[in-house]
Amino acid sequence: MPNEVRRCCGGRGTAEGAQGGTRSRPSGLRCERLPDAEEGAAVRGDRPPPPAMNSLEQAEDLKAFERRLTEYIACLQPATGRWRMILIVVSVCTATGAWNWLIDPETQKVSFFTSLWNHPFFTISCITLIGLFFAGIHKRVVAPSIIAARCRTVLAEYNMSCDDTGKLILKPRPHVQ
């Protein structure tokens, strides 16, 4: 099936792919097929090159990309902070409960499940901590750094990088001899 151009992100950009029509993205963004999409192009090499952009247009595009990236990473920070606090609180509760469970002289005399039954605070906090890790809290507490690392990987192809806040770093062009 030929590649089609679709408008994504609520009309802020376009995406290319082999699937047609409108479909939902996992992030909740909708993509719609543009009616004037080129029908005969099967691979990127079949399309004519894009019109040349002057340096002012390129600079504006880079600034817009940088603004959007910094906005997105900044938007993740409050939620990341809340997940970090939840993880810290549950970890401290689990450690405190574990300490009380281990120093209890009855723990050595009774079976494992009986000792867990005798220490419900430790049992509940440990189950909560395990549940949080299964729910992906370890990814949520570092979400901005994951986004920045993935952007660095993609931007490396264009001789650029970004810091952890999303600010672009332009690298000097390599000298070809």
C-alpha positions as a LaTeX table, in Angstrom:
\begin{tabular}{lrrr}
\hline
Residue & $x$ (\AA) & $y$ (\AA) & $z$ (\AA) \\
\hline
Met1 & 0.00 & 0.00 & 0.00 \\
Pro2 & 1.47 & 3.42 & $-0.83$ \\
Asn3 & 2.63 & 5.79 & 1.84 \\
Glu4 & 0.11 & 8.42 & 2.75 \\
Val5 & 0.47 & 11.76 & 4.47 \\
Arg6 & $-1.73$ & 12.25 & 7.50 \\
Arg7 & $-2.29$ & 15.25 & 9.74 \\
Cys8 & $-1.44$ & 14.46 & 13.36 \\
Cys9 & $-1.38$ & 16.05 & 16.77 \\
Gly10 & $-4.59$ & 18.00 & 16.35 \\
Gly11 & $-3.46$ & 19.60 & 13.11 \\
Arg12 & 0.00 & 20.70 & 14.30 \\
Gly13 & 2.00 & 18.43 & 11.99 \\
Thr14 & 1.98 & 15.53 & 9.58 \\
Ala15 & 3.06 & 11.91 & 9.79 \\
Glu16 & 3.84 & 9.42 & 7.08 \\
Gly17 & 3.09 & 5.72 & 7.15 \\
Ala18 & 1.84 & 2.73 & 5.23 \\
Gln19 & $-1.56$ & 2.58 & 6.91 \\
Gly20 & $-4.39$ & 4.68 & 5.60 \\
Gly21 & $-7.44$ & 6.23 & 7.11 \\
Thr22 & $-7.92$ & 7.65 & 10.55 \\
Arg23 & $-6.59$ & 5.79 & 13.53 \\
Ser24 & $-5.91$ & 6.45 & 17.19 \\
Arg25 & $-2.41$ & 6.67 & 18.53 \\
Pro26 & $-1.60$ & 5.21 & 21.98 \\
Ser27 & $-0.97$ & 8.73 & 23.23 \\
Gly28 & $-4.54$ & 9.72 & 22.39 \\
Leu29 & $-3.60$ & 11.79 & 19.33 \\
Arg30 & $-5.69$ & 11.35 & 16.19 \\
Cys31 & $-4.26$ & 11.22 & 12.69 \\
Glu32 & $-6.34$ & 11.92 & 9.61 \\
Arg33 & $-5.56$ & 11.25 & 5.98 \\
Leu34 & $-5.02$ & 14.34 & 3.91 \\
Pro35 & $-6.99$ & 14.36 & 0.64 \\
Asp36 & $-4.12$ & 15.77 & $-1.39$ \\
Ala37 & $-1.65$ & 13.05 & $-0.34$ \\
Glu38 & 0.58 & 11.77 & $-3.08$ \\
Glu39 & $-0.88$ & 8.42 & $-4.19$ \\
Gly40 & 1.91 & 6.83 & $-6.24$ \\
Ala41 & 4.86 & 7.05 & $-3.87$ \\
Ala42 & 5.72 & 3.67 & $-2.36$ \\
Val43 & 9.01 & 4.60 & $-0.73$ \\
Arg44 & 10.60 & 7.85 & 0.33 \\
Gly45 & 13.00 & 7.84 & $-2.64$ \\
Asp46 & 10.09 & 8.04 & $-5.12$ \\
Arg47 & 8.95 & 11.43 & $-3.87$ \\
Pro48 & 10.31 & 14.68 & $-5.18$ \\
Pro49 & 12.58 & 16.49 & $-2.71$ \\
Pro50 & 10.89 & 19.05 & $-0.47$ \\
Pro51 & 11.18 & 22.69 & $-1.48$ \\
Ala52 & 14.35 & 24.34 & $-0.22$ \\
Met53 & 13.94 & 26.22 & 3.03 \\
Asn54 & 15.87 & 29.34 & 3.79 \\
Ser55 & 17.79 & 29.62 & 7.04 \\
Leu56 & 15.11 & 31.83 & 8.63 \\
Glu57 & 12.43 & 29.18 & 8.10 \\
Gln58 & 14.77 & 26.50 & 9.45 \\
Ala59 & 15.53 & 28.58 & 12.53 \\
Glu60 & 11.80 & 29.16 & 13.14 \\
Asp61 & 11.12 & 25.42 & 12.80 \\
Leu62 & 13.92 & 24.59 & 15.24 \\
Lys63 & 12.62 & 27.18 & 17.72 \\
Ala64 & 9.08 & 25.79 & 17.43 \\
Phe65 & 10.35 & 22.25 & 17.94 \\
Glu66 & 12.41 & 23.33 & 20.95 \\
Arg67 & 9.43 & 25.20 & 22.47 \\
Arg68 & 7.18 & 22.16 & 22.04 \\
Leu69 & 9.77 & 19.77 & 23.47 \\
Thr70 & 10.47 & 21.96 & 26.51 \\
Glu71 & 6.72 & 22.43 & 27.02 \\
Tyr72 & 6.12 & 18.68 & 26.90 \\
Ile73 & 8.95 & 17.85 & 29.31 \\
Ala74 & 7.86 & 20.64 & 31.68 \\
Cys75 & 4.31 & 19.29 & 31.54 \\
Leu76 & 5.57 & 15.88 & 32.70 \\
Gln77 & 7.40 & 17.30 & 35.74 \\
Pro78 & 4.43 & 17.69 & 38.15 \\
Ala79 & 3.18 & 14.15 & 37.55 \\
Thr80 & 6.72 & 12.80 & 37.82 \\
Gly81 & 7.15 & 14.58 & 41.15 \\
Arg82 & 3.92 & 13.08 & 42.48 \\
Trp83 & 4.96 & 9.56 & 41.41 \\
Arg84 & 8.37 & 10.06 & 43.05 \\
Met85 & 6.70 & 11.11 & 46.32 \\
Ile86 & 4.38 & 8.09 & 46.21 \\
Leu87 & 7.35 & 5.79 & 45.60 \\
Ile88 & 9.34 & 7.35 & 48.45 \\
Val89 & 6.44 & 7.12 & 50.91 \\
Val90 & 5.64 & 3.51 & 50.06 \\
Ser91 & 9.34 & 2.56 & 50.14 \\
Val92 & 9.81 & 4.14 & 53.59 \\
Cys93 & 6.66 & 2.40 & 54.84 \\
Thr94 & 7.91 & $-0.93$ & 53.50 \\
Ala95 & 11.36 & $-0.45$ & 55.06 \\
Thr96 & 9.85 & 0.53 & 58.42 \\
Gly97 & 7.48 & $-2.43$ & 58.33 \\
Ala98 & 10.32 & $-4.77$ & 57.35 \\
Trp99 & 12.42 & $-3.53$ & 60.26 \\
Asn100 & 9.57 & $-4.12$ & 62.73 \\
Trp101 & 8.91 & $-7.52$ & 61.15 \\
Leu102 & 12.56 & $-8.59$ & 61.43 \\
Ile103 & 13.15 & $-7.44$ & 65.03 \\
Asp104 & 9.98 & $-9.16$ & 66.30 \\
Pro105 & 11.04 & $-12.26$ & 68.30 \\
Glu106 & 7.81 & $-14.02$ & 67.29 \\
Thr107 & 8.82 & $-13.93$ & 63.61 \\
Gln108 & 11.39 & $-16.71$ & 64.13 \\
Lys109 & 8.99 & $-18.93$ & 66.09 \\
Val110 & 5.97 & $-18.94$ & 63.77 \\
Ser111 & 5.53 & $-19.82$ & 60.10 \\
Phe112 & 6.20 & $-17.28$ & 57.35 \\
Phe113 & 2.53 & $-16.64$ & 56.54 \\
Thr114 & 1.62 & $-16.36$ & 60.22 \\
Ser115 & 4.37 & $-13.78$ & 60.73 \\
Leu116 & 3.08 & $-11.81$ & 57.74 \\
Trp117 & $-0.44$ & $-12.01$ & 59.20 \\
Asn118 & 0.93 & $-10.65$ & 62.49 \\
His119 & 2.47 & $-7.63$ & 60.68 \\
Pro120 & $-0.26$ & $-6.23$ & 58.41 \\
Phe121 & 1.50 & $-2.85$ & 57.96 \\
Phe122 & 4.53 & $-4.52$ & 56.38 \\
Thr123 & 2.40 & $-6.93$ & 54.35 \\
Ile124 & 0.17 & $-4.21$ & 52.90 \\
Ser125 & 3.02 & $-1.80$ & 52.16 \\
Cys126 & 5.07 & $-4.57$ & 50.52 \\
Ile127 & 2.14 & $-5.66$ & 48.34 \\
Thr128 & 1.52 & $-1.99$ & 47.44 \\
Leu129 & 5.18 & $-1.52$ & 46.47 \\
Ile130 & 5.16 & $-4.64$ & 44.30 \\
Gly131 & 1.88 & $-3.53$ & 42.70 \\
Leu132 & 3.32 & $-0.09$ & 41.93 \\
Phe133 & 6.29 & $-1.66$ & 40.17 \\
Phe134 & 4.02 & $-3.92$ & 38.14 \\
Ala135 & 1.99 & $-0.80$ & 37.22 \\
Gly136 & 5.16 & 0.83 & 35.85 \\
Ile137 & 6.05 & 3.38 & 38.51 \\
His138 & 9.73 & 2.84 & 37.73 \\
Lys139 & 9.08 & 4.28 & 34.25 \\
Arg140 & 6.86 & 7.11 & 35.44 \\
Val141 & 9.41 & 8.52 & 37.88 \\
Val142 & 11.94 & 8.95 & 35.07 \\
Ala143 & 9.57 & 9.78 & 32.17 \\
Pro144 & 11.16 & 13.16 & 31.29 \\
Ser145 & 14.63 & 11.59 & 31.05 \\
Ile146 & 13.28 & 8.79 & 28.86 \\
Ile147 & 11.76 & 11.36 & 26.49 \\
Ala148 & 14.98 & 13.41 & 26.45 \\
Ala149 & 17.12 & 10.31 & 25.79 \\
Arg150 & 14.92 & 9.23 & 22.89 \\
Cys151 & 15.03 & 12.74 & 21.43 \\
Arg152 & 18.84 & 12.72 & 21.71 \\
Thr153 & 18.93 & 9.47 & 19.76 \\
Val154 & 16.83 & 10.92 & 16.94 \\
Leu155 & 18.51 & 14.34 & 16.97 \\
Ala156 & 21.99 & 12.76 & 16.69 \\
Glu157 & 21.21 & 12.01 & 13.03 \\
Tyr158 & 20.81 & 15.77 & 12.47 \\
Asn159 & 23.98 & 16.72 & 14.36 \\
Met160 & 21.97 & 18.03 & 17.31 \\
Ser161 & 21.20 & 17.01 & 20.86 \\
Cys162 & 19.10 & 18.28 & 23.75 \\
Asp163 & 19.49 & 18.64 & 27.48 \\
Asp164 & 17.17 & 17.17 & 30.13 \\
Thr165 & 14.85 & 20.20 & 29.93 \\
Gly166 & 14.40 & 19.90 & 26.15 \\
Lys167 & 16.66 & 22.79 & 25.06 \\
Leu168 & 18.30 & 22.03 & 21.71 \\
Ile169 & 22.07 & 21.79 & 21.42 \\
Leu170 & 23.43 & 22.38 & 17.92 \\
Lys171 & 26.69 & 20.54 & 17.29 \\
Pro172 & 29.27 & 21.80 & 14.79 \\
Arg173 & 29.13 & 20.23 & 11.36 \\
Pro174 & 31.74 & 17.54 & 10.76 \\
His175 & 34.41 & 18.52 & 8.25 \\
Val176 & 34.43 & 16.21 & 5.24 \\
Gln177 & 37.70 & 16.08 & 3.31 \\
\hline
\end{tabular}
